[in-house]
Amino acid sequence: MQPPILQPFQHDPKGPNGFFGLSSTWSNYLSPLENGVLGRFEGEAADLAVFGEIPSEINGTFYRIMVDPFYPVQEGNPPVEGDGNICALRIHNGRVDMKIRYVDTERLRLERHANKRLFGLYRNPFSHHPCVRAAVDSTANTNLVYWAGQLLALKESAQPYAVDPDTLETLGYDPFKSPGKTFSAHPKVDPFTNELVVFGYEAKGLGTDDIVIYALDKDGNRRDEQWIKSPWPAFIHDCAITANYIILVLWPYSASSIDTMRAGGQHWTYSRDLPATFIVAPRRPSTFRPPSWDPSETSRVYTWDHALLMHTAGAWEDPSGNLRVESSRIFYNVFTAFDANPPADQHTPFGNLPLRADYVRWTLDLSSPSNSRMAEPTVILDMPGEMARIDERLLTKPYTKIFCPVILPDSTKPCPTQIPILTPGLDAYALVDTKTETVSVFNPGDNCTVDEPIFIPRSEGAEDGDGWMMGMVHRLDVGRSDLVVVDTREFDKVVAVVQLPFRTKGQIHGNWVDERVKVQRGGFVRGYEKVEVSGRGALEEE
C-alpha cells in the first residue's frame, strides 16, 4: 500500500497565515502549525485562570524550553533550529504564575546587538557570518534540567548555560567546567546514587567520533570520567541508564566532512544504510566491568535494522544480566533537511519508507560480542508515539507505567494532511501499563497538539505511576494553550486546566522541579506590598 501523497500547503491570502498576500522575512518560516509565527515574547502573567482544582500536593515549577527564533532562520534548516525560550509555570497552593524569557546565549546576544540574523545552518559554523564563526552557536533550546542548584539550558552541540531558576536570568556558560566541547541534551538523574549522568558526542570537535562520559554529584563535582569511540561520527541525542551501565542511542545520521560543511552543506547526512545502534559502556569502569568482557574493552556496540530510535523511556538490568531498554522506533526520516539524496519516487517529504512508528522494548545480551545484531524487540505500544516519560523515581530500575504522547488514528488532524507526522502531529496522551498490558488514552479533542508530559507522584511513597500527569495542549483552532492535569487513576478525565493567555510555542522538552527539591523564592512575578485602605472612595466620610 502506497503512503498518501502530501499535497503542498496553499496559503489563503485572507487566512491566518495569509497576511493578505503581504510578504515578510518570516514568510518562508510559515507552516500550518506556526499559525502566524507566534512566539518571540518575553514577560510574565500572574495568577492564571484555573478551571477545576489543582491538587494541593502539586507545588513546584514546570520548566519548558521552546524553539523560538528571534530572527528568521536560514532556509534549509531543520525545525529544531531556533533560539531557546523558557516558559516556566510556578504552581503553589493551587495558583499558577507564568514567566517567559529567552536564554541569553552568546549567539542571541550577538544577533540582538546587530539587529539581524548572523548564524546559518544547524551546527555548521562555516555557514555563519565570518564575524561570529568563533562564537558558541548553541541555541540552548532542547532541554532544561535542574542540578546542583542551577537550571541548565541544554543543547547537545555545546556546554550548558546556567539560568537562575527564579528570575530566568542567564548566569553564564559551562557552569561545571565540563570536559570536552559538548554536553548531552538528555543527561539522566540516578535517583538512587543522586548523580547526574552525562555524555557528550563529537566531544573533540566537528565530525569527531569521540564521546566523553562522566557523572556530576549533587554539588556539581565530576567523577568517573571516561572517553570512548563511536562506530561512526553519529547523532547521539538520547541515552538510558541502569545501575551499572549507560546506553547511548545512535541515530542513522553521520556527520558530514569538514569540506562539505565548508562548502555550505549540512552538518548531518541521513543514511538508509545505517542500522539502529546502541553503545553500552559501564558507568564506573574503574570499579565495575562486565564479567565476559575483555580487559581492554571500554564499550560494546549492538545493532538492529534501519530505524530511528528517537527517545528512550527507561532501562534496567534483568536477573540474567541482560539490559532492557524501551524506546520509540520510527521507520522514516524525521529530519528531511538532512536527506542529501531523496529517492526520485518519494511520495512524501519522508521518502518512500513506510510511515510507521511504535514503542518497543529491546533486550541487549551483554555476553554477545560487539557489533552483534539484537533480537527482535517487543512492541509495547503499537501506535505512533514519542517523548515518553516514566515515574522517574524508578530510573535505572524496572517500571510498569509509561506516559506517551501519541497520534490517534481517527482524530481530526491540525495539519492539512492525515499523514502521521512525528513529533508535530502528536495529539493525545497514552498511559501504557506493561504489567497488565493495557493502554488508556486521554484525548483532548480535535484540532489539538500535545507536548511532552511530566509525571508528579502523589506522595514520596506512592506506587509506580500513581499521581498526576501534566502536559501542554495547544488548541490550534482557537489559538490557545492549556496546561492540563490528569489523575493517573482516572486517565480519561482532567482534574484541572490552566488557561494560558495566548498560545505558546510547542516545547521540545521540559521538567518538573518539586518545591521540596528547589525551595521557591518569592518574586517569581511582580507582587504587591500590603495596601492600606485610603478612605477616599465613594463612601468616604465628610
Coordinates of C-alpha atoms in Angstrom, one line a residue:
M1 CA 0.0 0.0 0.0
Q2 CA 1.5 3.3 -1.1
P3 CA 1.6 6.1 1.6
P4 CA -0.8 9.0 0.9
I5 CA 0.6 11.8 -1.2
L6 CA 1.2 15.0 0.8
Q7 CA -0.4 18.0 -1.0
P8 CA 1.6 21.2 -0.7
F9 CA 0.1 23.7 1.7
Q10 CA -1.6 26.6 -0.1
H11 CA -1.8 29.9 1.9
D12 CA -5.2 31.6 1.8
P13 CA -4.3 35.3 1.4
K14 CA -7.0 36.2 3.9
G15 CA -6.4 33.2 6.2
P16 CA -4.4 33.2 9.4
N17 CA -1.2 32.6 7.6
G18 CA -2.0 34.6 4.5
F19 CA -1.5 38.2 5.7
F20 CA -3.4 39.5 2.7
G21 CA -0.7 38.4 0.4
L22 CA 2.0 40.6 2.0
S23 CA 5.5 39.1 2.3
S24 CA 7.9 39.2 5.2
T25 CA 11.3 37.9 6.1
W26 CA 9.2 35.4 8.1
S27 CA 7.3 34.2 5.1
N28 CA 9.5 31.1 4.5
Y29 CA 9.1 30.2 8.1
L30 CA 5.3 29.8 8.0
S31 CA 3.6 26.4 8.2
P32 CA 0.1 25.4 9.3
L33 CA 1.5 24.7 12.8
E34 CA 3.2 28.1 13.1
N35 CA -0.2 29.8 12.7
G36 CA 1.3 33.2 12.0
V37 CA 4.8 33.0 13.6
L38 CA 3.7 33.1 17.2
G39 CA 6.2 33.4 20.0
R40 CA 9.1 36.0 20.2
F41 CA 7.7 37.1 23.5
E42 CA 9.1 37.7 27.0
G43 CA 7.1 38.6 30.0
E44 CA 5.0 37.3 32.9
A45 CA 1.4 36.6 33.8
A46 CA 0.3 36.2 37.4
D47 CA -2.5 34.0 38.8
L48 CA -3.6 32.3 35.6
A49 CA -7.2 31.2 35.2
V50 CA -7.6 27.7 36.7
F51 CA -10.6 25.5 35.8
G52 CA -11.2 22.7 38.2
E53 CA -8.8 22.4 41.1
I54 CA -5.1 21.7 41.1
P55 CA -4.4 19.0 43.8
S56 CA -2.8 20.5 47.0
E57 CA 0.1 18.1 46.7
I58 CA 1.3 19.7 43.5
N59 CA 3.8 22.5 44.4
G60 CA 6.8 23.3 42.2
T61 CA 7.8 24.7 38.8
F62 CA 7.3 23.2 35.3
Y63 CA 10.1 24.4 33.2
R64 CA 9.5 24.2 29.4
I65 CA 12.0 25.1 26.7
M66 CA 10.7 26.2 23.3
V67 CA 12.3 26.6 19.9
D68 CA 11.5 30.3 19.3
P69 CA 13.7 32.0 16.6
F70 CA 14.1 35.7 17.4
Y71 CA 15.2 36.3 13.7
P72 CA 14.0 34.1 10.8
V73 CA 16.4 31.1 10.4
Q74 CA 18.2 30.5 7.2
E75 CA 16.4 28.3 4.7
G76 CA 17.4 24.7 4.7
N77 CA 17.4 24.4 8.5
P78 CA 15.6 21.7 10.4
P79 CA 12.6 22.7 12.6
V80 CA 14.8 22.3 15.8
E81 CA 16.9 25.3 14.8
G82 CA 16.0 28.5 16.7
D83 CA 16.6 30.3 19.9
G84 CA 15.7 28.8 23.2
N85 CA 12.9 30.5 25.1
I86 CA 11.9 29.3 28.6
C87 CA 8.3 29.1 29.7
A88 CA 8.2 28.5 33.4
L89 CA 4.9 27.7 35.2
R90 CA 5.1 28.0 39.0
I91 CA 2.4 26.2 41.0
H92 CA 1.7 26.8 44.7
N93 CA -1.4 26.2 46.7
G94 CA -3.5 25.8 43.6
R95 CA -2.4 29.0 41.9
V96 CA -0.2 29.4 38.8
D97 CA 2.2 32.1 37.7
M98 CA 4.0 32.1 34.4
K99 CA 7.2 33.7 33.2
I100 CA 8.7 33.6 29.7
R101 CA 12.3 34.6 28.9
Y102 CA 14.9 33.8 26.3
V103 CA 18.1 32.2 27.2
D104 CA 20.7 35.0 26.6
T105 CA 23.1 32.8 24.7
E106 CA 26.2 34.3 23.1
R107 CA 24.5 33.7 19.8
L108 CA 21.3 35.6 20.6
R109 CA 23.2 38.5 22.2
L110 CA 25.4 38.9 19.1
E111 CA 22.3 38.9 16.8
R112 CA 20.3 41.2 19.0
H113 CA 23.2 43.7 19.0
A114 CA 23.4 43.5 15.2
N115 CA 19.6 43.5 14.8
K116 CA 19.8 40.8 12.2
R117 CA 20.5 37.1 11.7
L118 CA 24.2 36.2 11.8
F119 CA 24.0 32.4 12.1
G120 CA 23.4 30.0 9.2
L121 CA 22.8 26.2 9.1
Y122 CA 22.4 23.9 12.1
R123 CA 25.8 23.2 13.6
N124 CA 27.8 24.4 10.6
P125 CA 30.0 27.3 11.8
F126 CA 31.3 27.8 8.2
S127 CA 27.8 28.9 7.2
H128 CA 27.7 31.7 9.8
H129 CA 28.7 35.3 9.2
P130 CA 32.6 35.5 9.4
C131 CA 32.4 37.8 12.4
V132 CA 30.7 35.2 14.6
R133 CA 32.3 31.9 13.4
A134 CA 34.3 31.6 16.6
A135 CA 31.3 32.1 18.8
V136 CA 29.4 29.5 20.7
D137 CA 26.5 28.8 18.4
S138 CA 24.3 26.9 20.8
T139 CA 20.7 28.0 20.9
A140 CA 20.2 26.3 24.3
N141 CA 16.8 25.2 23.1
T142 CA 16.4 21.5 23.8
N143 CA 16.0 20.7 27.5
L144 CA 16.0 22.2 31.0
V145 CA 17.5 20.2 33.9
Y146 CA 17.8 21.4 37.5
W147 CA 21.0 20.2 39.0
A148 CA 23.4 21.4 41.8
G149 CA 21.2 24.5 42.5
Q150 CA 21.3 25.6 38.8
L151 CA 18.8 25.4 36.0
L152 CA 20.7 24.1 32.9
A153 CA 19.6 25.2 29.4
L154 CA 20.9 22.4 27.2
K155 CA 21.8 22.0 23.5
E156 CA 24.0 19.0 22.7
S157 CA 26.2 21.0 20.4
A158 CA 27.8 22.8 23.3
Q159 CA 28.1 23.1 27.1
P160 CA 25.1 24.2 29.2
Y161 CA 24.0 27.7 30.0
A162 CA 23.2 28.2 33.7
V163 CA 19.9 30.1 34.3
D164 CA 18.5 31.5 37.6
P165 CA 15.5 29.2 38.3
D166 CA 13.5 32.2 39.8
T167 CA 14.3 35.2 37.6
L168 CA 15.2 33.1 34.5
E169 CA 18.2 35.4 34.0
T170 CA 21.1 33.7 32.2
L171 CA 24.0 33.4 34.6
G172 CA 26.8 32.0 32.4
Y173 CA 28.2 29.4 30.1
D174 CA 29.7 26.0 31.1
P175 CA 29.0 26.2 34.9
F176 CA 30.7 22.9 35.8
K177 CA 33.8 23.4 33.6
S178 CA 32.9 20.1 31.9
P179 CA 35.3 18.1 29.8
G180 CA 35.1 18.2 26.0
K181 CA 33.2 20.6 23.8
T182 CA 29.7 19.1 24.2
F183 CA 27.1 18.2 26.8
S184 CA 24.1 15.9 26.2
A185 CA 20.6 17.4 25.9
H186 CA 19.5 14.3 27.8
P187 CA 21.6 13.7 31.0
K188 CA 19.9 11.3 33.3
V189 CA 19.4 11.5 37.1
D190 CA 20.1 8.4 39.0
P191 CA 17.8 8.8 42.0
F192 CA 19.5 6.1 44.0
T193 CA 23.0 7.5 43.8
N194 CA 22.0 11.1 43.4
E195 CA 24.1 11.6 40.3
L196 CA 23.6 13.3 37.0
V197 CA 25.0 11.0 34.3
V198 CA 26.3 13.0 31.4
F199 CA 27.7 12.3 28.0
G200 CA 28.9 14.4 25.1
Y201 CA 29.4 13.3 21.5
E202 CA 31.6 15.0 18.9
A203 CA 33.4 15.9 22.1
K204 CA 36.6 16.9 20.5
G205 CA 35.1 19.0 17.8
L206 CA 33.2 18.9 14.5
G207 CA 32.8 15.5 13.0
T208 CA 34.9 13.7 15.6
D209 CA 33.9 10.2 16.8
D210 CA 34.9 11.0 20.4
I211 CA 32.4 10.5 23.3
V212 CA 33.0 11.6 26.8
I213 CA 31.0 10.1 29.7
Y214 CA 31.0 11.1 33.4
A215 CA 28.8 11.9 36.4
L216 CA 28.1 15.0 38.4
D217 CA 27.5 14.6 42.1
K218 CA 24.9 16.7 44.0
D219 CA 27.3 19.6 44.3
G220 CA 28.4 19.5 40.6
N221 CA 31.7 17.7 41.1
R222 CA 32.8 15.5 38.3
R223 CA 33.7 11.8 38.7
D224 CA 34.0 8.6 36.6
E225 CA 35.2 10.4 33.5
Q226 CA 35.9 8.2 30.5
W227 CA 36.4 8.6 26.8
I228 CA 35.2 6.1 24.2
K229 CA 34.8 6.0 20.4
S230 CA 31.6 5.9 18.3
P231 CA 31.4 3.5 15.4
W232 CA 30.9 6.5 13.1
P233 CA 30.5 10.2 13.9
A234 CA 26.9 9.7 14.9
F235 CA 24.0 11.8 16.0
I236 CA 23.5 10.6 19.6
H237 CA 20.6 12.6 21.1
D238 CA 19.4 10.4 24.0
C239 CA 20.6 7.7 26.3
A240 CA 19.3 5.4 29.1
I241 CA 21.0 4.3 32.3
T242 CA 20.8 1.3 34.5
A243 CA 22.6 0.8 37.9
N244 CA 25.8 -0.1 36.2
Y245 CA 25.6 1.0 32.5
I246 CA 25.0 3.9 30.2
I247 CA 23.3 3.0 26.9
L248 CA 23.8 5.6 24.1
V249 CA 21.3 5.6 21.2
L250 CA 22.7 6.4 17.8
W251 CA 20.5 7.9 15.1
P252 CA 21.1 6.9 11.4
Y253 CA 22.8 10.2 10.5
S254 CA 26.5 10.7 10.0
A255 CA 28.5 13.9 10.4
S256 CA 29.4 15.3 7.0
S257 CA 33.0 16.0 6.1
I258 CA 34.6 19.3 7.0
D259 CA 34.9 20.0 3.3
T260 CA 31.2 19.5 2.9
M261 CA 30.5 21.9 5.7
R262 CA 32.9 24.5 4.3
A263 CA 31.1 24.3 1.0
G264 CA 27.8 25.2 2.8
G265 CA 26.5 21.7 3.3
Q266 CA 24.5 20.3 6.2
H267 CA 26.3 19.1 9.3
W268 CA 24.3 15.8 9.2
T269 CA 23.6 13.4 6.4
Y270 CA 20.8 10.8 6.7
S271 CA 21.8 7.3 5.6
R272 CA 19.4 4.5 4.8
D273 CA 22.3 2.1 5.2
L274 CA 22.9 2.8 8.9
P275 CA 21.3 0.5 11.5
A276 CA 19.6 1.3 14.7
T277 CA 22.5 1.2 17.1
F278 CA 23.2 1.2 20.9
I279 CA 26.6 1.7 22.5
V280 CA 26.8 0.2 26.0
A281 CA 29.5 1.3 28.5
P282 CA 30.0 0.7 32.2
R283 CA 29.2 3.8 34.2
R284 CA 32.1 3.2 36.6
P285 CA 34.8 1.5 34.6
S286 CA 37.4 1.7 37.3
T287 CA 35.3 -0.4 39.7
F288 CA 32.9 -2.4 37.5
R289 CA 33.3 -4.4 34.3
P290 CA 31.0 -7.0 32.7
P291 CA 32.4 -10.4 33.5
S292 CA 32.5 -11.6 29.9
W293 CA 34.3 -8.5 28.5
D294 CA 38.0 -8.4 27.7
P295 CA 40.0 -6.0 30.0
S296 CA 40.7 -3.8 27.0
E297 CA 37.1 -3.3 26.1
T298 CA 35.6 0.1 27.1
S299 CA 32.2 -0.4 25.3
R300 CA 30.2 -2.7 23.0
V301 CA 28.0 -1.9 20.1
Y302 CA 24.7 -3.6 19.3
T303 CA 22.7 -3.1 16.2
W304 CA 19.3 -3.9 14.5
D305 CA 17.8 -3.0 11.2
H306 CA 17.5 0.6 9.9
A307 CA 15.2 2.7 12.1
L308 CA 15.3 5.9 14.1
L309 CA 15.1 5.3 17.9
M310 CA 14.4 8.9 18.8
H311 CA 13.9 8.8 22.6
T312 CA 14.1 6.3 25.5
A313 CA 11.6 5.8 28.3
G314 CA 13.9 3.9 30.6
A315 CA 16.2 0.9 31.1
W316 CA 17.1 -1.7 33.7
E317 CA 19.2 -4.9 34.2
D318 CA 17.3 -8.1 34.4
P319 CA 18.2 -11.1 36.7
S320 CA 20.2 -12.7 33.9
G321 CA 22.4 -9.7 33.4
N322 CA 20.7 -8.6 30.1
L323 CA 19.8 -4.9 29.6
R324 CA 16.2 -4.0 28.8
V325 CA 15.7 -0.6 27.1
E326 CA 12.4 0.9 25.9
S327 CA 12.4 3.4 23.1
S328 CA 10.4 4.8 20.2
R329 CA 11.0 3.2 16.8
I330 CA 10.4 5.3 13.7
F331 CA 10.6 4.0 10.2
Y332 CA 11.2 7.2 8.3
N333 CA 13.5 10.2 8.2
V334 CA 12.1 12.8 10.6
F335 CA 14.7 15.4 9.6
T336 CA 14.2 15.8 5.8
A337 CA 16.7 18.6 5.6
F338 CA 19.5 16.1 6.2
D339 CA 18.5 13.8 3.3
A340 CA 21.1 14.7 0.6
N341 CA 19.7 12.1 -1.9
P342 CA 15.9 11.7 -1.5
P343 CA 14.5 9.0 -3.7
A344 CA 13.1 10.0 -7.1
D345 CA 9.9 8.2 -6.4
Q346 CA 9.3 9.6 -2.9
H347 CA 5.6 10.1 -2.1
T348 CA 6.1 12.4 0.9
P349 CA 8.8 14.6 2.4
F350 CA 9.8 11.5 4.4
G351 CA 10.8 9.4 1.4
N352 CA 9.4 6.1 0.3
L353 CA 9.8 4.4 3.7
P354 CA 6.7 3.1 5.4
L355 CA 5.2 5.9 7.6
R356 CA 5.1 3.7 10.7
A357 CA 6.2 4.2 14.3
D358 CA 5.8 2.4 17.6
Y359 CA 7.3 2.0 21.1
V360 CA 9.3 -1.1 21.8
R361 CA 11.4 -3.0 24.4
W362 CA 14.9 -4.1 23.4
T363 CA 17.0 -6.8 25.0
L364 CA 20.7 -6.3 25.0
D365 CA 22.7 -9.5 25.7
L366 CA 26.0 -8.3 27.1
S367 CA 27.5 -11.7 26.6
S368 CA 27.2 -11.3 22.9
P369 CA 30.3 -9.8 21.2
S370 CA 30.4 -6.2 20.0
N371 CA 28.6 -5.5 16.7
S372 CA 26.1 -8.3 17.3
R373 CA 22.6 -7.9 15.9
M374 CA 19.9 -7.6 18.6
A375 CA 16.9 -9.8 18.8
E376 CA 13.6 -8.5 17.5
P377 CA 12.1 -6.1 20.1
T378 CA 8.8 -6.5 21.9
V379 CA 6.2 -4.0 20.8
I380 CA 4.6 -2.3 23.9
L381 CA 2.6 0.4 22.2
D382 CA 1.5 -0.2 18.6
M383 CA 0.8 3.4 17.6
P384 CA 3.0 6.4 16.6
G385 CA 4.3 7.9 19.9
E386 CA 7.2 10.0 21.1
M387 CA 8.6 11.9 24.1
A388 CA 7.5 9.2 26.6
R389 CA 8.1 9.7 30.3
I390 CA 8.0 7.4 33.3
D391 CA 7.9 7.7 37.0
E392 CA 11.5 8.9 37.3
R393 CA 11.8 7.8 40.9
L394 CA 12.4 4.4 39.2
L395 CA 15.1 5.4 36.7
T396 CA 17.6 2.5 36.5
K397 CA 15.0 0.0 37.9
P398 CA 12.1 -1.9 36.3
Y399 CA 8.8 0.1 36.0
T400 CA 5.4 -0.6 34.6
K401 CA 3.8 2.8 33.7
I402 CA 4.7 4.8 30.6
F403 CA 3.2 8.2 29.7
C404 CA 3.5 8.7 26.0
P405 CA 2.1 11.4 23.6
V406 CA 0.7 9.6 20.6
I407 CA -1.1 10.2 17.3
L408 CA -4.7 8.9 17.3
P409 CA -5.7 7.2 14.1
D410 CA -9.1 8.8 13.7
S411 CA -8.8 12.3 15.2
T412 CA -9.1 15.5 13.2
K413 CA -5.5 16.4 12.5
P414 CA -4.3 20.0 12.8
C415 CA -2.2 19.8 9.6
P416 CA -3.6 19.7 6.1
T417 CA -2.8 16.0 5.8
Q418 CA -3.7 12.8 7.6
I419 CA 0.0 11.6 7.5
P420 CA 1.2 10.7 11.0
I421 CA 4.0 13.3 11.4
L422 CA 6.1 12.8 14.5
T423 CA 6.5 14.9 16.5
P424 CA 4.5 18.0 15.5
G425 CA 1.4 15.8 15.0
L426 CA 1.2 14.3 18.5
D427 CA -2.4 14.8 19.5
A428 CA -3.2 12.7 22.6
Y429 CA -1.7 11.0 25.6
A430 CA -1.5 7.3 26.3
L431 CA -0.8 5.6 29.6
V432 CA 0.8 2.2 29.0
D433 CA 0.6 -0.4 31.8
T434 CA 3.2 -3.0 30.8
K435 CA 2.2 -5.3 33.7
T436 CA -1.5 -5.5 32.8
E437 CA -0.8 -4.9 29.0
T438 CA -3.4 -2.3 28.9
V439 CA -3.4 1.2 27.3
S440 CA -5.5 4.1 28.5
V441 CA -5.9 7.2 26.3
F442 CA -6.6 10.9 27.2
N443 CA -7.9 12.6 24.1
P444 CA -8.0 16.4 24.5
G445 CA -10.2 16.8 21.4
D446 CA -9.9 17.6 17.7
N447 CA -7.5 20.3 16.3
C448 CA -5.1 19.9 19.2
T449 CA -1.4 19.0 19.5
V450 CA 0.2 18.0 22.8
D451 CA 3.7 18.4 24.2
E452 CA 5.9 16.0 26.2
P453 CA 4.3 15.3 29.6
I454 CA 5.7 15.2 33.1
F455 CA 4.7 12.9 35.9
I456 CA 4.3 14.1 39.6
P457 CA 3.9 11.3 42.2
R458 CA 1.0 11.5 44.6
S459 CA 3.4 11.2 47.6
E460 CA 7.0 10.3 48.2
G461 CA 6.0 6.7 48.9
A462 CA 3.3 6.4 46.1
E463 CA 3.3 3.3 43.9
D464 CA 4.8 3.4 40.4
G465 CA 2.9 5.8 38.3
D466 CA 0.4 6.8 41.0
G467 CA -0.1 10.6 40.8
W468 CA -0.7 13.1 38.1
M469 CA 0.4 13.6 34.5
M470 CA 0.7 17.2 33.4
G471 CA 1.1 18.4 29.8
M472 CA 0.6 21.3 27.5
V473 CA -2.3 21.1 25.0
H474 CA -2.2 23.6 22.1
R475 CA -5.7 24.3 20.7
L476 CA -4.9 25.4 17.2
D477 CA -8.5 26.2 16.1
V478 CA -8.8 28.9 18.8
G479 CA -5.1 29.9 19.2
R480 CA -4.7 28.9 22.9
S481 CA -2.5 26.7 25.1
D482 CA -3.9 24.9 28.1
L483 CA -1.9 23.1 30.8
V484 CA -3.9 20.0 31.7
V485 CA -3.6 18.0 34.9
V486 CA -4.8 14.3 34.7
D487 CA -5.2 11.9 37.6
T488 CA -3.4 8.7 36.6
R489 CA -6.1 6.7 38.5
E490 CA -8.7 8.0 36.0
F491 CA -6.7 8.8 33.0
D492 CA -9.5 9.8 30.7
K493 CA -10.5 12.7 33.0
V494 CA -8.9 16.1 33.7
V495 CA -8.9 17.4 37.2
A496 CA -7.6 20.9 36.3
V497 CA -6.9 23.1 33.3
V498 CA -4.7 26.1 33.5
Q499 CA -5.6 28.6 30.7
L500 CA -2.6 30.5 29.3
P501 CA -3.4 34.0 27.9
F502 CA -2.1 33.0 24.5
R503 CA -0.8 30.1 22.5
T504 CA 2.9 29.4 23.3
K505 CA 5.4 27.7 21.0
G506 CA 5.5 24.0 21.4
Q507 CA 8.2 22.8 23.7
I508 CA 10.9 20.3 22.8
H509 CA 11.4 19.1 26.4
G510 CA 10.6 20.1 29.9
N511 CA 10.9 19.0 33.5
W512 CA 9.1 19.4 36.8
V513 CA 11.1 20.7 39.8
D514 CA 9.3 20.0 43.0
E515 CA 9.2 22.6 45.8
R516 CA 10.8 20.0 48.1
V517 CA 13.8 19.9 45.7
K518 CA 14.1 23.5 45.0
V519 CA 12.8 26.0 47.5
Q520 CA 10.7 28.6 45.7
R521 CA 11.7 32.1 46.5
G522 CA 9.2 35.0 46.3
G523 CA 9.1 37.4 43.5
F524 CA 8.7 35.0 40.6
V525 CA 6.3 37.5 39.2
R526 CA 5.6 41.1 40.2
G527 CA 4.0 41.3 43.6
Y528 CA 2.3 44.0 45.8
E529 CA 3.1 45.3 49.3
K530 CA 0.3 45.4 51.8
V531 CA -2.2 48.2 50.8
E532 CA -4.0 50.3 53.4
V533 CA -7.5 51.4 52.5
S534 CA -7.2 55.1 51.7
G535 CA -10.7 56.1 52.8
R536 CA -11.1 58.3 49.8
G537 CA -13.6 56.2 47.9
A538 CA -17.3 56.8 47.3
L539 CA -18.2 56.0 50.9
E540 CA -15.5 58.2 52.5
E541 CA -16.7 60.3 55.4
E542 CA -17.3 64.0 55.0

